[in-house]
CSV table of C-alpha atoms and ligand atoms in Angstrom, one decimal:
chain,number,residue,atom,x,y,z
V,1,MET,CA,7.6,21.8,221.4
V,2,ASN,CA,6.8,19.0,224.1
V,3,ILE,CA,4.4,20.0,226.5
V,4,ASP,CA,5.6,20.0,230.7
V,5,PHE,CA,3.0,18.8,232.5
V,6,GLY,CA,4.8,18.7,235.5
V,7,ALA,CA,4.1,21.9,235.4
V,8,LEU,CA,0.6,22.8,235.6
V,9,PRO,CA,-1.3,22.7,238.8
V,10,THR,CA,-3.6,18.6,239.1
V,11,PRO,CA,-5.9,18.1,238.4
V,12,CYS,CA,-6.3,19.8,235.4
V,13,TYR,CA,-7.4,19.8,231.8
V,14,ILE,CA,-5.3,20.6,228.8
V,15,VAL,CA,-5.8,21.9,225.6
V,16,ASP,CA,-3.1,21.7,223.0
V,17,GLU,CA,-3.9,24.9,220.3
V,18,ARG,CA,-1.5,22.9,217.6
V,19,LEU,CA,-3.6,19.9,218.1
V,20,LEU,CA,-7.1,21.1,217.3
V,21,ILE,CA,-5.0,23.2,214.1
V,22,LYS,CA,-4.7,20.4,212.9
V,23,ASN,CA,-8.1,19.0,213.6
V,24,LEU,CA,-8.8,21.8,212.7
V,25,GLU,CA,-7.7,22.5,209.5
V,26,ILE,CA,-9.0,18.8,208.0
V,27,LEU,CA,-12.1,20.0,208.7
V,28,HIS,CA,-12.0,23.0,206.4
V,29,SER,CA,-10.7,21.2,204.3
V,30,VAL,CA,-13.5,18.8,203.5
V,31,GLN,CA,-15.5,22.9,203.7
V,32,GLU,CA,-13.2,23.9,200.4
V,33,ARG,CA,-13.8,20.3,198.9
V,34,THR,CA,-17.5,20.4,199.2
V,35,GLY,CA,-18.7,23.7,200.0
V,36,CYS,CA,-20.8,22.4,203.1
V,37,SER,CA,-20.9,24.3,206.3
V,38,ILE,CA,-19.1,22.1,209.4
V,39,LEU,CA,-20.9,23.5,212.9
V,40,LEU,CA,-18.9,23.7,216.2
V,41,ALA,CA,-21.9,21.4,218.7
V,42,LEU,CA,-21.5,22.6,222.1
V,43,LYS,CA,-23.2,19.7,223.8
V,44,GLY,CA,-18.8,18.2,223.1
V,45,PHE,CA,-17.1,21.2,223.4
V,46,SER,CA,-17.9,24.3,224.8
V,47,MET,CA,-14.2,25.4,225.0
V,48,TYR,CA,-14.5,30.1,224.8
V,49,ALA,CA,-11.4,30.4,225.0
V,50,VAL,CA,-10.6,28.6,221.9
V,51,PHE,CA,-13.4,30.2,220.1
V,52,PRO,CA,-11.6,33.2,218.6
V,53,LEU,CA,-8.9,29.6,216.8
V,54,VAL,CA,-12.1,28.0,215.7
V,55,SER,CA,-14.0,30.5,214.2
V,56,LYS,CA,-11.3,31.2,211.3
V,57,TYR,CA,-11.6,27.4,210.6
V,58,LEU,CA,-15.4,26.5,211.1
V,59,LYS,CA,-19.1,28.1,210.7
V,60,GLY,CA,-19.8,28.8,213.5
V,61,ILE,CA,-21.4,26.9,216.5
V,62,THR,CA,-24.2,24.4,216.9
V,63,SER,CA,-26.2,24.8,220.3
V,64,SER,CA,-29.1,22.5,222.5
V,65,SER,CA,-30.4,24.8,224.8
V,66,LEU,CA,-30.7,28.4,224.9
V,67,PHE,CA,-27.4,29.1,227.0
V,68,GLU,CA,-25.6,27.2,224.8
V,69,ALA,CA,-27.0,29.3,222.1
V,70,ARG,CA,-26.3,32.4,223.3
V,71,LEU,CA,-22.7,31.5,224.2
V,72,GLY,CA,-21.9,30.5,221.0
V,73,PHE,CA,-23.7,34.1,220.0
V,74,GLU,CA,-21.5,36.2,222.4
V,75,LYS,CA,-18.1,34.2,222.2
V,76,MET,CA,-18.1,33.0,218.1
V,77,GLY,CA,-20.5,35.4,217.4
V,78,LYS,CA,-20.5,33.6,213.5
V,79,GLU,CA,-24.0,30.9,212.4
V,80,VAL,CA,-25.8,30.2,215.7
V,81,HIS,CA,-28.3,27.0,214.9
V,82,VAL,CA,-30.2,24.8,217.7
V,83,TYR,CA,-31.7,21.5,218.2
V,84,ALA,CA,-33.9,21.4,220.9
V,85,PRO,CA,-36.8,17.9,221.8
V,86,ALA,CA,-38.7,20.6,222.5
V,87,TYR,CA,-38.6,24.6,223.7
V,88,VAL,CA,-39.4,26.3,226.9
V,89,GLU,CA,-42.8,28.8,226.1
V,90,GLN,CA,-40.8,31.5,227.8
V,91,GLU,CA,-37.1,31.0,226.3
V,92,PHE,CA,-38.7,31.2,222.5
V,93,ASP,CA,-37.9,35.4,222.2
V,94,GLU,CA,-34.7,34.6,223.6
V,95,PHE,CA,-33.5,32.5,220.7
V,96,LEU,CA,-35.0,34.4,218.5
V,97,ASN,CA,-32.2,36.5,219.1
V,98,TYR,CA,-29.3,34.5,219.6
V,99,CYS,CA,-30.8,31.7,216.4
V,100,ASP,CA,-30.0,31.6,212.8
V,101,HIS,CA,-31.1,28.5,212.1
V,102,ILE,CA,-34.1,26.8,214.7
V,103,VAL,CA,-35.0,22.7,214.1
V,104,PHE,CA,-37.8,21.4,215.7
V,105,ASN,CA,-38.8,17.9,216.8
V,106,SER,CA,-41.7,18.3,215.5
V,107,PHE,CA,-44.9,19.7,214.0
V,108,ASP,CA,-47.0,20.3,216.9
V,109,GLN,CA,-43.4,22.6,217.5
V,110,TRP,CA,-42.9,23.6,213.7
V,111,ASN,CA,-46.8,24.8,214.2
V,112,ARG,CA,-46.3,26.4,218.1
V,113,PHE,CA,-43.7,28.5,217.4
V,114,LYS,CA,-43.8,29.7,213.0
V,115,GLY,CA,-45.4,32.6,214.6
V,116,LYS,CA,-42.8,34.1,216.3
V,117,VAL,CA,-40.2,32.7,213.5
V,118,LYS,CA,-42.2,35.1,210.9
V,119,ASN,CA,-43.1,37.9,213.1
V,120,PHE,CA,-39.3,38.2,214.1
V,121,ASN,CA,-38.1,41.8,211.9
V,122,ALA,CA,-34.9,41.4,213.7
V,123,LYS,CA,-34.0,38.8,210.5
V,124,LYS,CA,-35.1,35.8,208.7
V,125,ILE,CA,-34.3,32.7,211.4
V,126,ALA,CA,-34.6,29.0,208.6
V,127,CYS,CA,-36.2,26.6,210.2
V,128,GLY,CA,-35.9,22.6,209.8
V,129,ILE,CA,-37.5,19.3,211.3
V,130,ARG,CA,-35.5,17.0,212.5
V,131,VAL,CA,-36.7,13.8,210.9
V,132,ASN,CA,-35.8,9.7,212.4
V,133,PRO,CA,-34.8,7.7,209.4
V,134,GLU,CA,-34.9,4.8,212.0
V,135,TYR,CA,-31.8,3.9,210.5
V,136,SER,CA,-28.7,4.0,213.0
V,137,GLU,CA,-25.1,1.7,213.4
V,138,ILE,CA,-25.4,2.1,216.6
V,139,GLU,CA,-25.5,0.0,219.5
V,140,THR,CA,-25.7,1.1,223.4
V,141,PRO,CA,-29.4,2.3,222.6
V,142,ILE,CA,-28.3,5.6,225.3
V,143,TYR,CA,-26.6,6.9,222.2
V,144,ASN,CA,-28.9,5.8,219.3
V,145,PRO,CA,-31.5,7.8,218.0
V,146,CYS,CA,-32.8,5.3,216.6
V,147,TYR,CA,-34.4,2.9,218.8
V,148,LYS,CA,-37.2,1.5,219.6
V,149,HIS,CA,-40.2,4.8,220.4
V,150,SER,CA,-37.0,7.4,220.4
V,151,ARG,CA,-38.5,10.7,221.1
V,152,LEU,CA,-35.6,12.2,219.0
V,153,GLY,CA,-37.0,13.3,215.3
V,154,VAL,CA,-40.0,12.7,212.9
V,155,THR,CA,-40.8,9.6,211.6
V,156,LEU,CA,-41.9,8.8,208.3
V,157,SER,CA,-45.3,7.9,209.3
V,158,ASN,CA,-45.8,10.8,211.3
V,159,PHE,CA,-44.2,13.2,208.3
V,160,ARG,CA,-46.7,16.0,207.8
V,161,PRO,CA,-46.2,16.4,204.3
V,162,LYS,CA,-49.0,19.8,203.9
V,163,GLU,CA,-46.8,21.5,206.7
V,164,LEU,CA,-44.0,22.4,205.1
V,165,GLU,CA,-45.0,25.8,204.9
V,166,GLY,CA,-42.2,28.1,205.6
V,167,ILE,CA,-39.9,25.3,206.1
V,168,ASP,CA,-36.5,25.2,204.3
V,169,GLY,CA,-34.5,22.6,205.6
V,170,LEU,CA,-33.9,19.0,207.0
V,171,HIS,CA,-31.4,17.4,210.0
V,172,PHE,CA,-31.1,14.3,211.0
V,173,HIS,CA,-28.4,13.1,213.7
V,174,THR,CA,-28.2,9.0,213.5
V,175,MET,CA,-23.9,8.1,214.6
V,176,CYS,CA,-21.8,8.2,216.7
V,177,GLU,CA,-18.2,8.2,216.3
V,178,GLN,CA,-18.6,6.7,213.6
V,179,ASN,CA,-16.9,5.9,209.8
V,180,SER,CA,-18.7,8.1,206.6
V,181,ASP,CA,-19.1,3.8,205.3
V,182,THR,CA,-21.9,4.4,208.1
V,183,LEU,CA,-22.9,7.3,206.7
V,184,GLU,CA,-22.9,5.9,202.8
V,185,ARG,CA,-25.6,3.4,204.6
V,186,THR,CA,-27.9,6.0,206.2
V,187,ILE,CA,-27.7,8.8,203.1
V,188,LYS,CA,-29.5,5.5,201.0
V,189,VAL,CA,-31.9,5.2,203.6
V,190,VAL,CA,-32.3,9.2,203.8
V,191,ASP,CA,-33.3,9.6,200.3
V,192,GLU,CA,-35.2,6.8,199.6
V,193,LYS,CA,-37.5,8.1,203.2
V,194,PHE,CA,-37.2,11.4,202.7
V,195,GLY,CA,-35.8,12.1,199.4
V,196,ALA,CA,-39.3,13.6,197.8
V,197,TYR,CA,-39.1,16.4,200.4
V,198,ILE,CA,-35.6,17.0,200.3
V,199,GLN,CA,-36.4,17.8,197.0
V,200,LYS,CA,-38.0,21.0,198.6
V,201,MET,CA,-36.2,22.5,200.8
V,202,LYS,CA,-32.8,24.5,200.9
V,203,TRP,CA,-31.0,22.6,202.6
V,204,LEU,CA,-29.7,19.6,204.5
V,205,ASN,CA,-28.3,18.9,208.1
V,206,LEU,CA,-26.0,15.3,208.7
V,207,GLY,CA,-26.7,15.8,212.3
V,208,GLY,CA,-22.5,15.1,214.3
V,209,GLY,CA,-21.5,11.7,215.3
V,210,HIS,CA,-18.8,12.1,212.1
V,211,HIS,CA,-15.6,11.2,213.4
V,212,ILE,CA,-14.2,13.5,210.8
V,213,THR,CA,-10.7,14.0,213.0
V,214,ARG,CA,-9.4,10.1,213.5
V,215,PRO,CA,-6.4,9.1,211.8
V,216,ASP,CA,-8.4,6.3,209.9
V,217,TYR,CA,-11.4,8.6,209.3
V,218,ASP,CA,-12.3,7.6,205.0
V,219,LEU,CA,-12.5,11.7,204.2
V,220,GLU,CA,-13.0,10.6,199.9
V,221,THR,CA,-16.3,8.9,201.5
V,222,LEU,CA,-17.2,11.5,203.4
V,223,VAL,CA,-16.7,14.0,200.1
V,224,ARG,CA,-19.0,11.7,197.9
V,225,SER,CA,-22.0,11.6,200.2
V,226,ILE,CA,-22.1,15.4,200.9
V,227,LEU,CA,-21.9,16.0,196.8
V,228,PHE,CA,-24.4,13.5,196.0
V,229,PHE,CA,-27.0,15.0,198.0
V,230,ARG,CA,-25.9,19.1,196.9
V,231,ASP,CA,-25.6,18.1,193.4
V,232,LYS,CA,-29.2,15.3,193.0
V,233,TYR,CA,-31.1,18.3,195.2
V,234,GLY,CA,-29.3,21.5,195.3
V,235,VAL,CA,-29.5,22.2,199.1
V,236,ASP,CA,-26.5,23.3,200.9
V,237,ILE,CA,-25.4,20.9,203.3
V,238,TYR,CA,-24.0,21.0,207.1
V,239,LEU,CA,-22.5,19.1,209.2
V,240,GLU,CA,-22.1,19.8,213.0
V,241,PRO,CA,-19.7,17.3,214.0
V,242,GLY,CA,-18.8,17.6,218.5
V,243,GLU,CA,-16.2,15.6,219.2
V,244,ALA,CA,-14.3,15.5,215.9
V,245,ILE,CA,-13.0,19.1,216.1
V,246,ALA,CA,-11.5,17.8,219.4
V,247,LEU,CA,-10.8,14.8,219.5
V,248,ASN,CA,-7.7,13.9,220.5
V,249,THR,CA,-6.3,17.7,221.2
V,250,GLY,CA,-6.9,17.8,225.5
V,251,PHE,CA,-5.2,15.7,228.5
V,252,LEU,CA,-6.0,15.6,232.4
V,253,VAL,CA,-2.8,15.3,234.6
V,254,ALA,CA,-3.8,14.1,237.4
V,255,GLN,CA,-1.1,14.3,240.9
V,256,VAL,CA,-1.1,9.7,242.4
V,257,LEU,CA,-3.0,10.3,246.6
V,258,ASP,CA,-2.4,7.4,248.5
V,259,ILE,CA,-1.7,3.5,247.6
V,260,VAL,CA,-4.3,1.1,249.3
V,261,ASP,CA,-3.6,-3.1,248.6
V,262,ASN,CA,-6.7,-5.3,248.3
V,263,ASP,CA,-6.1,-8.3,247.3
V,264,MET,CA,-4.6,-5.9,244.2
V,265,ARG,CA,-2.7,-2.0,244.4
V,266,ILE,CA,-4.9,0.5,243.9
V,267,ALA,CA,-4.8,4.0,243.4
V,268,ILE,CA,-6.5,7.0,244.4
V,269,LEU,CA,-5.9,9.6,242.3
V,270,ASP,CA,-6.7,13.6,242.6
V,271,THR,CA,-9.5,13.3,239.7
V,272,SER,CA,-12.5,11.0,239.1
V,273,ALA,CA,-13.9,8.9,237.0
V,274,ALA,CA,-17.9,10.2,238.4
V,275,CYS,CA,-16.6,14.1,238.6
V,276,HIS,CA,-14.3,14.4,235.6
V,277,MET,CA,-14.2,12.2,232.6
V,278,PRO,CA,-18.4,11.1,233.4
V,279,ASP,CA,-17.8,8.3,230.4
V,280,VAL,CA,-15.1,6.6,231.4
V,281,LEU,CA,-18.2,5.4,233.5
V,282,GLU,CA,-21.9,6.1,231.2
V,283,MET,CA,-20.0,4.6,227.6
V,284,PRO,CA,-18.4,3.1,228.8
V,285,TYR,CA,-14.5,3.6,227.9
V,286,ARG,CA,-11.0,2.8,228.9
V,287,PRO,CA,-8.6,6.1,228.9
V,288,HIS,CA,-5.6,5.8,227.3
V,289,ILE,CA,-2.3,7.0,230.2
V,290,ILE,CA,1.1,8.0,228.7
V,291,ASP,CA,3.4,5.4,229.0
V,292,ALA,CA,0.7,3.1,230.6
V,293,GLY,CA,0.4,0.0,229.8
V,294,LYS,CA,-3.1,-3.2,229.8
V,295,PRO,CA,-3.3,-5.2,233.6
V,296,GLY,CA,0.5,-7.0,233.8
V,297,GLU,CA,1.6,-5.6,230.2
V,298,TYR,CA,4.1,-3.6,232.5
V,299,SER,CA,5.4,-5.1,236.2
V,300,TYR,CA,3.4,-3.2,238.4
V,301,THR,CA,-0.2,-3.3,237.8
V,302,TYR,CA,-2.7,-0.7,239.7
V,303,ARG,CA,-6.2,0.1,240.2
V,304,LEU,CA,-6.5,3.9,239.4
V,305,GLY,CA,-9.5,5.0,241.5
V,306,GLY,CA,-11.0,8.3,241.7
V,307,LEU,CA,-11.2,10.0,245.1
V,308,THR,CA,-15.5,10.8,246.0
V,309,CYS,CA,-16.9,7.9,248.0
V,310,LEU,CA,-19.0,6.5,245.2
V,311,ALA,CA,-17.1,3.0,245.2
V,312,GLY,CA,-17.6,2.1,242.2
V,313,ASP,CA,-15.7,5.9,240.8
V,314,ILE,CA,-12.8,3.7,239.4
V,315,ILE,CA,-11.0,4.4,236.0
V,316,GLY,CA,-9.6,0.8,235.2
V,317,ASP,CA,-6.4,-1.5,235.2
V,318,TYR,CA,-3.0,0.0,234.4
V,319,SER,CA,0.3,-1.1,234.2
V,320,PHE,CA,3.8,0.9,234.6
V,321,THR,CA,7.1,0.3,234.4
V,322,GLN,CA,8.1,1.7,238.1
V,323,PRO,CA,6.4,1.7,241.0
V,324,LEU,CA,4.4,4.2,241.4
V,325,LYS,CA,4.1,6.1,244.3
V,326,PRO,CA,2.6,9.5,246.0
V,327,GLY,CA,3.2,12.9,244.8
V,328,ASP,CA,3.4,11.2,240.4
V,329,ARG,CA,2.0,12.2,237.6
V,330,LEU,CA,-0.3,10.8,235.2
V,331,VAL,CA,-1.8,12.0,232.2
V,332,PHE,CA,-4.1,11.3,230.9
V,333,CYS,CA,-5.2,11.2,227.1
V,334,ASP,CA,-7.8,12.6,224.9
V,335,MET,CA,-10.0,14.6,227.6
V,336,ALA,CA,-10.8,18.3,225.6
V,337,HIS,CA,-14.1,16.5,224.7
V,338,TYR,CA,-17.9,16.1,226.9
V,339,THR,CA,-15.4,16.0,230.0
V,340,MET,CA,-15.9,19.8,230.5
V,341,VAL,CA,-19.0,19.8,229.9
V,342,LYS,CA,-20.2,17.3,231.4
V,343,ASN,CA,-17.9,17.3,235.0
V,344,ASN,CA,-19.1,18.0,237.9
V,345,MET,CA,-18.5,18.9,241.7
V,346,PHE,CA,-20.6,15.4,243.2
V,347,ASN,CA,-19.3,14.7,246.5
V,348,GLY,CA,-17.6,18.1,246.6
V,349,VAL,CA,-14.7,17.9,244.6
V,350,ASN,CA,-13.0,20.9,243.2
V,351,LEU,CA,-13.0,20.6,238.9
V,352,PRO,CA,-10.0,20.6,237.6
V,353,SER,CA,-8.5,23.4,236.4
V,354,ILE,CA,-8.6,24.6,232.7
V,355,ALA,CA,-5.0,25.0,229.9
V,356,LEU,CA,-4.5,26.1,227.4
V,357,TYR,CA,-0.7,25.3,225.2
V,358,ASN,CA,0.5,27.1,222.1
V,359,GLU,CA,4.0,27.7,220.6
V,360,ALA,CA,4.4,31.3,221.3
V,361,GLU,CA,2.6,31.7,224.8
V,362,GLY,CA,3.8,27.9,226.0
V,363,ILE,CA,1.4,27.2,228.9
V,364,LYS,CA,-1.4,29.3,229.9
V,365,ILE,CA,-3.7,28.7,232.9
V,366,ILE,CA,-6.6,30.1,231.3
V,367,ARG,CA,-9.4,28.9,234.1
V,368,GLN,CA,-9.5,27.5,238.8
V,369,PHE,CA,-12.2,26.4,240.4
V,370,THR,CA,-13.1,27.9,244.2
V,371,TYR,CA,-15.3,27.3,247.2
V,372,GLU,CA,-17.3,29.7,245.6
V,373,ASP,CA,-18.3,27.7,241.8
V,374,TYR,CA,-19.4,25.2,244.4
V,375,ILE,CA,-21.7,27.2,246.6
V,376,SER,CA,-23.3,29.5,244.5
V,377,ARG,CA,-25.0,26.1,242.3
V,378,LEU,CA,-26.7,24.4,246.4
V,379,SER,CA,-28.6,26.2,248.2
T,401,PLP,C1,-24.8,15.8,220.0
T,401,PLP,C2,-25.0,15.9,219.3
T,401,PLP,C3,-24.2,17.1,218.0
T,401,PLP,C4,-22.5,15.6,217.2
T,401,PLP,O1,-22.3,14.7,218.1
T,401,PLP,P1,-20.4,13.7,218.4
T,401,PLP,O2,-20.6,12.8,218.6
T,401,PLP,O3,-20.0,14.8,219.6
T,401,PLP,O4,-20.5,14.9,217.0
T,401,PLP,C5,-24.7,17.3,216.6
T,401,PLP,N1,-25.7,17.6,217.0
T,401,PLP,C6,-26.9,16.6,217.7
T,401,PLP,C7,-28.5,16.6,216.8
T,401,PLP,C8,-26.4,16.0,218.8
T,401,PLP,O5,-26.6,15.4,219.7
């Protein structure tokens, strides 16, 4: 039943398919109850080994670049949506081959590329405009698409109703790790500002940042919010969470390499905050470790540091019931999303292996990295 973390090479990310299925079932129930379509935002989780599983539940993917769009097209093969702050002229023709929906960040971008969309005969591509409702409850500016002078989305004062011909939908993305009470307050603003335009649309995309699979998430308010727009305007509703798909489904298993002392005990691990869990430094946040507590909670407190030369490559301070020693394994929780998609080989540190667990097959190591992966990105 339980994964034998001791059987893994370290460092290693491992995703538990049982936990992923639990999330996908919750998301699917929202689709069933509301008729909405839920897409996986590849920015948060691009582990294509599980795309066959994800595709049984969700309607497709959303992407923010040519490579993500291609990955979704080739490895999932369902709906492919894209939104990017701007499209590169030389890449746009290739996008057309992969995408079903293209969302533009400005009317100038729409006007620049609409001819190419219209003349693309292989299939009909739906086009949308991202709006900025100038309402968000995110307090960290780096994650707030509505902060002052944000480049993401068209504000009401810049909206050009006369240039909507050919536009089927509107898109907004203003949330991050939030519950549905935030969504309910947000849609009120969106409706007040953009309702007259939504009326003319076929679909509305509510973006990502919906923490739908978190234990305390209020599904009823989400369902009510989706039905509000669907019933008021007769539009199809899309949600495109990333994090909610992979939330609490994966682990990062690492090993203690050495213990040093400098006014406190410091454990150096074979992983790195900077390379393997960059959001620990960027968000910042403190990952949970199985059987470890806050500093001082258990008898033995350590600072956990990575194996790069960056002084700030620190994961945090944790306490344990037994002293740590080289060879001990630590299991970091909730390491499936915004890790594999963001990690890097700074300082020549190798990437963690990637493994998958399911009941029928047990542990499968699906990817290990080598010097070739490192050198192939340099010249
Ligand atoms: C990041 C992003 C998402 C996914 O956000 P999560 O917080 O992972 O749910 C969806 N849509 C857009 C436009 C994004 O930028």
